XYZ file of N, CA and C in Angstrom:
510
model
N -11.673 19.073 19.939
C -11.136 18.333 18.804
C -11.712 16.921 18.799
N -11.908 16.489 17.763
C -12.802 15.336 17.636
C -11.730 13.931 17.195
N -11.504 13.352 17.871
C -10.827 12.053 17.497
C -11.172 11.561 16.513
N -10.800 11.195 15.398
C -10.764 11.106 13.903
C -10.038 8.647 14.141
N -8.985 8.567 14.774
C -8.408 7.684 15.224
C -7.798 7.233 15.922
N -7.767 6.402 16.695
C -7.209 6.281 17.616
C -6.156 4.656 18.254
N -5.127 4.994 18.116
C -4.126 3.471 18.175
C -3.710 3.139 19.786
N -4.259 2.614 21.195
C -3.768 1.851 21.549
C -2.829 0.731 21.852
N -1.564 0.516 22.261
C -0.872 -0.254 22.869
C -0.076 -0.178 23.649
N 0.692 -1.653 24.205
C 2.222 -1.839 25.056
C 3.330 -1.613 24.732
N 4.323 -0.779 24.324
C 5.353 -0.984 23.614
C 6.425 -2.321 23.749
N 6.764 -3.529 22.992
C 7.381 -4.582 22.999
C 8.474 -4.746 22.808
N 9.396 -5.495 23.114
C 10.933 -5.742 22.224
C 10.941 -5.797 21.116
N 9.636 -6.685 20.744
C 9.906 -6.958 19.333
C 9.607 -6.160 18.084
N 8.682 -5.090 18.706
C 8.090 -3.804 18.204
C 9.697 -2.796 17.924
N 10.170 -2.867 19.479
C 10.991 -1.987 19.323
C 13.104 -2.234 18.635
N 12.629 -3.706 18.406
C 13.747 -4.183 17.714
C 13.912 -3.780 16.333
N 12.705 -4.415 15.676
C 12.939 -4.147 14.506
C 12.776 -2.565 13.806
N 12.333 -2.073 14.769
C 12.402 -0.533 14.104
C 13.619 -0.074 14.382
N 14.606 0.155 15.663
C 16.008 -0.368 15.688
C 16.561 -0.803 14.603
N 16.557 -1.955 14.758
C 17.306 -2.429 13.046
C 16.895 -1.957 11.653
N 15.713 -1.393 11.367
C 15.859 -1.046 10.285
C 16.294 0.398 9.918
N 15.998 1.407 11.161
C 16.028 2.656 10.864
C 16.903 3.705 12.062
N 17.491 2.486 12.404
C 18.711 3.347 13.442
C 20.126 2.910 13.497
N 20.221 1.597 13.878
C 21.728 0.992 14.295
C 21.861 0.061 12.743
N 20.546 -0.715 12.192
C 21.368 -1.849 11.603
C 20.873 -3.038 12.101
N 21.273 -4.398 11.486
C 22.569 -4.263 10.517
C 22.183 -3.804 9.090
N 23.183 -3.551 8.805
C 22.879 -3.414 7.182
C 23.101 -4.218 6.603
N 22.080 -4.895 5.779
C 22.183 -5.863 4.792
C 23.398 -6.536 4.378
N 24.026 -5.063 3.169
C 25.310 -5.045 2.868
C 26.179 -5.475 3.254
N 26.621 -4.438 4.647
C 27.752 -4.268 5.294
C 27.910 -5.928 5.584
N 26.811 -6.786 6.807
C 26.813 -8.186 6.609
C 27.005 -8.539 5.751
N 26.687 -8.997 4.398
C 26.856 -9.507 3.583
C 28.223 -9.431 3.515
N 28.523 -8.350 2.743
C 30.251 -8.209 2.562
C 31.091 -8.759 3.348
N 31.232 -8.594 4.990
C 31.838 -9.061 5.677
C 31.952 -10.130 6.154
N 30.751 -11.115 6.160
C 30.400 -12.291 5.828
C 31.188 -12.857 4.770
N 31.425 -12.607 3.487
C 32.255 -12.981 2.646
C 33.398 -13.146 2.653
N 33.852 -12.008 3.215
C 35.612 -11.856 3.011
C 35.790 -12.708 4.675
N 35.301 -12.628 5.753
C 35.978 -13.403 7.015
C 35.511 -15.429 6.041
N 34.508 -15.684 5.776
C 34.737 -16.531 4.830
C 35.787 -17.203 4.093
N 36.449 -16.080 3.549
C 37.605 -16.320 2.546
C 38.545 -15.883 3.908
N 38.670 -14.994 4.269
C 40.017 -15.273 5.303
C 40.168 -16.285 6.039
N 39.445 -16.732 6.548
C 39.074 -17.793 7.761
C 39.927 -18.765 7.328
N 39.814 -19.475 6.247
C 40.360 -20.585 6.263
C 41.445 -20.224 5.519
N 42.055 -19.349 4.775
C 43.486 -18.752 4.790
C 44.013 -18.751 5.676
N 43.580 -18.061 6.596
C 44.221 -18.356 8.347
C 44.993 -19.288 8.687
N 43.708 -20.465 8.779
C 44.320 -21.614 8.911
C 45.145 -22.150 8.060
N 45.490 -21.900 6.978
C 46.769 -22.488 5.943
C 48.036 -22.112 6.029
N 47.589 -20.647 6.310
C 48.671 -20.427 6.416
C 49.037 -19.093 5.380
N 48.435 -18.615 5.004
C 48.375 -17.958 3.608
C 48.405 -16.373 4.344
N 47.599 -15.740 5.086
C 47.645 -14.423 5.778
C 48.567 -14.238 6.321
N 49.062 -13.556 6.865
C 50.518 -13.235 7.484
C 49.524 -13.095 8.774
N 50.184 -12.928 9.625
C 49.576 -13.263 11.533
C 49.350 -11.292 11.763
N 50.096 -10.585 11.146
C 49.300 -9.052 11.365
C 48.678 -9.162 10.624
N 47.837 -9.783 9.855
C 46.210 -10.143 9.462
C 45.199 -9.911 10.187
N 45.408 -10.675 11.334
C 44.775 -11.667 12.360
C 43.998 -10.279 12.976
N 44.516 -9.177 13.138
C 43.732 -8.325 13.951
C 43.155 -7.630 13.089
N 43.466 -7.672 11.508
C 41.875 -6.716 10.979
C 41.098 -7.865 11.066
N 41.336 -9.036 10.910
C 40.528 -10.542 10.958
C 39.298 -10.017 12.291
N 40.253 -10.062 13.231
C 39.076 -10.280 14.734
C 38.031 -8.822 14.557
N 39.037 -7.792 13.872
C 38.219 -6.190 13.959
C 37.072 -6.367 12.872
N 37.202 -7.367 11.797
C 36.109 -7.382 11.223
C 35.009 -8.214 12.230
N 35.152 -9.264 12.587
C 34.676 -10.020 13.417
C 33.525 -9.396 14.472
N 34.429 -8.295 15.227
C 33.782 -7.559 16.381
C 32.559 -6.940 15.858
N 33.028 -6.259 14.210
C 32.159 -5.580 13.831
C 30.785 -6.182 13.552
N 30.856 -7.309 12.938
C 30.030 -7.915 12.128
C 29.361 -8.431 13.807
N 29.588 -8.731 15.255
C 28.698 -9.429 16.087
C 28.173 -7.734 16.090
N 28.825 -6.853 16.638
C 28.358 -5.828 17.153
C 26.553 -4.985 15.976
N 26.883 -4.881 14.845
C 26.032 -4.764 14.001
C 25.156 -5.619 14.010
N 24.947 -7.026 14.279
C 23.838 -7.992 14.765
C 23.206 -7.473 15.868
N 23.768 -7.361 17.204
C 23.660 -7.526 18.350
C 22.718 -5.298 18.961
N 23.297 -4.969 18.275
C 22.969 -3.310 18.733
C 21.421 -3.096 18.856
N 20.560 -3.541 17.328
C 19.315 -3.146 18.023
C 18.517 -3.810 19.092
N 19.095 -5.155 19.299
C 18.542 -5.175 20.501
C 18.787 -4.793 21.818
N 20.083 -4.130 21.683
C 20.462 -3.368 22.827
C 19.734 -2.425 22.639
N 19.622 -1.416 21.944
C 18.943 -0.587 21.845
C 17.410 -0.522 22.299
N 17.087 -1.701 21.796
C 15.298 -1.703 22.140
C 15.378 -2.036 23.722
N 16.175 -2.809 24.591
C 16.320 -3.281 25.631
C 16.669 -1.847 26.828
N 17.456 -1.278 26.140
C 17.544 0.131 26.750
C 16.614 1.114 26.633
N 16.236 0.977 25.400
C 14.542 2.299 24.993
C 13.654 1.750 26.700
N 13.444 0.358 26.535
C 12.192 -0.215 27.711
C 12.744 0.094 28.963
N 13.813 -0.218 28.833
C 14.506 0.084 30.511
C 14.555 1.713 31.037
N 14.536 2.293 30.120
C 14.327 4.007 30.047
C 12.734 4.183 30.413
N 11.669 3.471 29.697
C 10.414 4.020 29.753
C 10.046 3.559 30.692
N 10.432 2.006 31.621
C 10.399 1.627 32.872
C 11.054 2.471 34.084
N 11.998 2.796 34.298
C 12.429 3.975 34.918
C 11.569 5.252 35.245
N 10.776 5.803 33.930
C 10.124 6.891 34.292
C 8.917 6.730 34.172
N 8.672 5.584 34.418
C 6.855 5.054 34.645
C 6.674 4.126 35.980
N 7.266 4.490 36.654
C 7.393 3.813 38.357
C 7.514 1.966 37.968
N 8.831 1.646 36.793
C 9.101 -0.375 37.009
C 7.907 -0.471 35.786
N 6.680 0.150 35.506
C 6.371 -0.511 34.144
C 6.213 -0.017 32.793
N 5.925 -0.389 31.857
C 5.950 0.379 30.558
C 4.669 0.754 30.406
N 4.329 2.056 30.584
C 3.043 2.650 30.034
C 2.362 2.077 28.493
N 1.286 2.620 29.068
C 0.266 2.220 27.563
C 0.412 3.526 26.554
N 0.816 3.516 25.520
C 0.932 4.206 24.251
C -0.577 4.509 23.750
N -1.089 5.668 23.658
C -2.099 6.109 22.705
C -1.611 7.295 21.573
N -1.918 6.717 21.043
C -2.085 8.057 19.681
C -3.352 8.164 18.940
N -3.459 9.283 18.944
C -4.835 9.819 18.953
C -4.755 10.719 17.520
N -5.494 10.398 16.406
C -5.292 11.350 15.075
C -6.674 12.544 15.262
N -6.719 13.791 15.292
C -7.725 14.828 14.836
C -7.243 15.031 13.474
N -8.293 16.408 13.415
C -8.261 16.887 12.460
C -6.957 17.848 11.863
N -6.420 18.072 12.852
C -5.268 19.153 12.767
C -4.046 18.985 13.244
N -3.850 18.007 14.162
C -2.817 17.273 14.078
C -2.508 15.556 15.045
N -1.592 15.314 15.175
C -1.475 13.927 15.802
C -0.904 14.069 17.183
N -1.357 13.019 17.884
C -1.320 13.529 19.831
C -0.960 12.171 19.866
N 0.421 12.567 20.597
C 0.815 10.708 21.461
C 0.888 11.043 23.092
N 0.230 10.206 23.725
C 0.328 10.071 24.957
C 0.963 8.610 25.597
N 2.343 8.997 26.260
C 2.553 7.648 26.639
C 3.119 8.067 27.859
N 2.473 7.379 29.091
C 2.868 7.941 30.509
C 3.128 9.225 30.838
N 3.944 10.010 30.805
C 4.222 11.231 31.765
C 4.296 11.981 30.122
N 4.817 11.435 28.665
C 4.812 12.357 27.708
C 3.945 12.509 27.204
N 3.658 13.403 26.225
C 3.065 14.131 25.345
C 3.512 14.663 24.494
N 2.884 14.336 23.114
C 3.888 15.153 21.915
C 2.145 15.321 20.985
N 2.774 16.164 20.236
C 1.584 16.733 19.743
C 2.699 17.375 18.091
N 2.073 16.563 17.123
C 2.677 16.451 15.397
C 1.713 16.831 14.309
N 2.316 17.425 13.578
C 1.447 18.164 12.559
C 1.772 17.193 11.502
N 1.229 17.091 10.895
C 0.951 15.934 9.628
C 1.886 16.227 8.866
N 2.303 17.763 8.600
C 3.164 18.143 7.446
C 4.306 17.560 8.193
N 4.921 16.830 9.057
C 6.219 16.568 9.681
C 6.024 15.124 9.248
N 5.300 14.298 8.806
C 5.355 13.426 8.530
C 5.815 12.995 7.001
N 7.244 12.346 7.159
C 7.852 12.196 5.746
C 6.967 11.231 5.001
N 7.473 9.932 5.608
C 6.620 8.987 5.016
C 5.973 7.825 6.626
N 5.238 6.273 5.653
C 5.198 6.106 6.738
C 5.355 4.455 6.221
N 5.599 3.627 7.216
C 6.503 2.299 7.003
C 5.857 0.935 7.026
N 5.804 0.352 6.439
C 5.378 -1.431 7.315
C 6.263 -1.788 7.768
N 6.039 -1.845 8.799
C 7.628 -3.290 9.599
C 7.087 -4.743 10.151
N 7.325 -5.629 10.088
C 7.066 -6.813 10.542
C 5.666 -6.987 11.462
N 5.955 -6.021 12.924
C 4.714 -6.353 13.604
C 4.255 -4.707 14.344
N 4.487 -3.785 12.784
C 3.822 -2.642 13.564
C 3.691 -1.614 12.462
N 3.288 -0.677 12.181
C 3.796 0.562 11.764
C 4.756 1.750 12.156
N 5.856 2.786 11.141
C 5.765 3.735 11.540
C 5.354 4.972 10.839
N 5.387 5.697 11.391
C 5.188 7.065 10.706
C 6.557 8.098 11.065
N 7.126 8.036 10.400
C 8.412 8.737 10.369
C 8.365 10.191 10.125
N 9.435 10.978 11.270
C 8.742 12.213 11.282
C 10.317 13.091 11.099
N 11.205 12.123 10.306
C 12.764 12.124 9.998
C 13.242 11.142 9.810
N 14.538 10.911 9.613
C 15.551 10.098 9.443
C 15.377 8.742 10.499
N 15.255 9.130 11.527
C 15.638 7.875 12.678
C 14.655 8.049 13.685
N 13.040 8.952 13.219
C 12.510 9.475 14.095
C 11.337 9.230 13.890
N 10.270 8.309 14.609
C 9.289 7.729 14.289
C 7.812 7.919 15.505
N 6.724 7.627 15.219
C 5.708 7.208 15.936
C 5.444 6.068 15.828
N 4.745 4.970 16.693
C 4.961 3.558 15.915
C 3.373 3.050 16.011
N 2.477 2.367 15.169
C 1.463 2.194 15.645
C 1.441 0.573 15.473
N 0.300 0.017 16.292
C 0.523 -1.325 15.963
C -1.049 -1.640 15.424
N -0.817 -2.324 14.182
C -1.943 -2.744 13.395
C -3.373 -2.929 13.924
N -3.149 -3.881 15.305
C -4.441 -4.569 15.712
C -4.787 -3.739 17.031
N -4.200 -2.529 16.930
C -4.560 -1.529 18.292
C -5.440 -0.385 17.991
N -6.139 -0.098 17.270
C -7.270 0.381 16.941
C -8.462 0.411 18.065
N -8.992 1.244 18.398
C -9.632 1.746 19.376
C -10.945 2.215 18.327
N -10.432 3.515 17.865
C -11.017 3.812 16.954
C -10.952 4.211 15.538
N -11.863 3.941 14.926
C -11.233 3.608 13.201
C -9.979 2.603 13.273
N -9.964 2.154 11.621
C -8.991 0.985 11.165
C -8.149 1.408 10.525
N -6.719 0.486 10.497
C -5.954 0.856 10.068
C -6.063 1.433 7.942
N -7.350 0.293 7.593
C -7.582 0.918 6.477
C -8.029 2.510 5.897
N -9.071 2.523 6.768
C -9.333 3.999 6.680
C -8.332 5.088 7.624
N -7.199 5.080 8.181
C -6.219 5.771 8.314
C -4.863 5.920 7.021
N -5.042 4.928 6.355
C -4.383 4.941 5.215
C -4.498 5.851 4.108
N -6.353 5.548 3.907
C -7.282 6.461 3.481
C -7.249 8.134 3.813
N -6.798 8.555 5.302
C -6.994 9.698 5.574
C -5.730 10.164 5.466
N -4.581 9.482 5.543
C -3.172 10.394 5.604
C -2.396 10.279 4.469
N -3.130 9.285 3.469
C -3.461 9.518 1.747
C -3.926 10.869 1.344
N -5.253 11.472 2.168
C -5.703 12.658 1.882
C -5.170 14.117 2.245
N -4.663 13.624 3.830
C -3.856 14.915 4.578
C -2.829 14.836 3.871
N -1.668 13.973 3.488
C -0.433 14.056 3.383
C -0.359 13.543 1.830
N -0.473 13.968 0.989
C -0.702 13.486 -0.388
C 0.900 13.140 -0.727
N 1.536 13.684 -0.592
C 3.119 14.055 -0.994
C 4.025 12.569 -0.506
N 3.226 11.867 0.557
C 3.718 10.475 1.366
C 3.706 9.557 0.770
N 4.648 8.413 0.738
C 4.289 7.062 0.070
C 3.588 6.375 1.525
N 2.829 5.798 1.505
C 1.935 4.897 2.607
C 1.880 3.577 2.291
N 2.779 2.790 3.288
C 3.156 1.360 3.182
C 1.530 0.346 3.085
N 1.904 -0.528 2.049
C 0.740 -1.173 2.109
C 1.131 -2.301 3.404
């Protein structure tokens, strides 16, 4: 099989945060927003005097919620690394993904996965990486400037052609 492309890298926090936050834990926009508003308007009801004091604990339960929804994907990404450190003897393996003709090969330390293009829903821009989503909460991640072989332009180009049915993040 002839390597068609090939993506190189480290997997990062910051790689693995924001894909976290956008496509697993949160936060959600919304949900912040909203809750942001109303502890706003309660808050200083509180202090007046205006809430009745069995308030006070949907008060703090919104509260918990709104740190906890901040705070998760980076638990999350902090635990993904501490997992891939564990089963890579203390460091984080180097990530390759490798595109042929027939399907997509990730090698990262001891795994191997091997994806057929048709599993690929769509695929994402995020801040400081790509993904290629292969479900709901289920991704490959590539990072822009890790190109080995071929560019990220002409991979755009090719999974434009394999996967016609995909929207492909500019």
């Amino acid at each position: 099989m002839e390597t068609l492309f090939e993506n190189v890298y480290v997997s990062d926090e910051k790689m693995m945060r924001e894909f976290f936050r956008k496509y697993s834990v949160g936060p959600r926009p919304v949900i912040s927003i909203i809750t942001g508003i109303l502890m706003l308007i309660e808050l200083p009801a509180l202090v007046v005097g205006i809430i009745l004091r069995e308030d006070v604990w949907l008060l703090a339960t919104m509260y918990l919620v709104l740190i906890l929804v901040q705070f998760f994907p980076r638990l999350f990404a902090w635990a993904s690394l501490r997992n891939m450190r564990k089963q890579n003897d203390g460091m984080i393996p180097e990530t390759k993904v490798v595109f042929t003709e027939e399907n997509i090969q990730m090698f990262e330390g001891m795994v191997h996965l091997t994806i057929e293009y048709r599993r690929i829903t769509r695929c994402v821009r995020l801040k400081h990486s790509y993904a290629l989503m292969t479900g709901k909460r289920n991704a490959l991640l590539l990072k822009p400037d890790g190109f080995t072989v071929g560019s990220l332009e002409e991979l755009r180009t090719f999974l434009g052609e394999k996967c016609p049915e995909i929207k492909i993040a500019e």
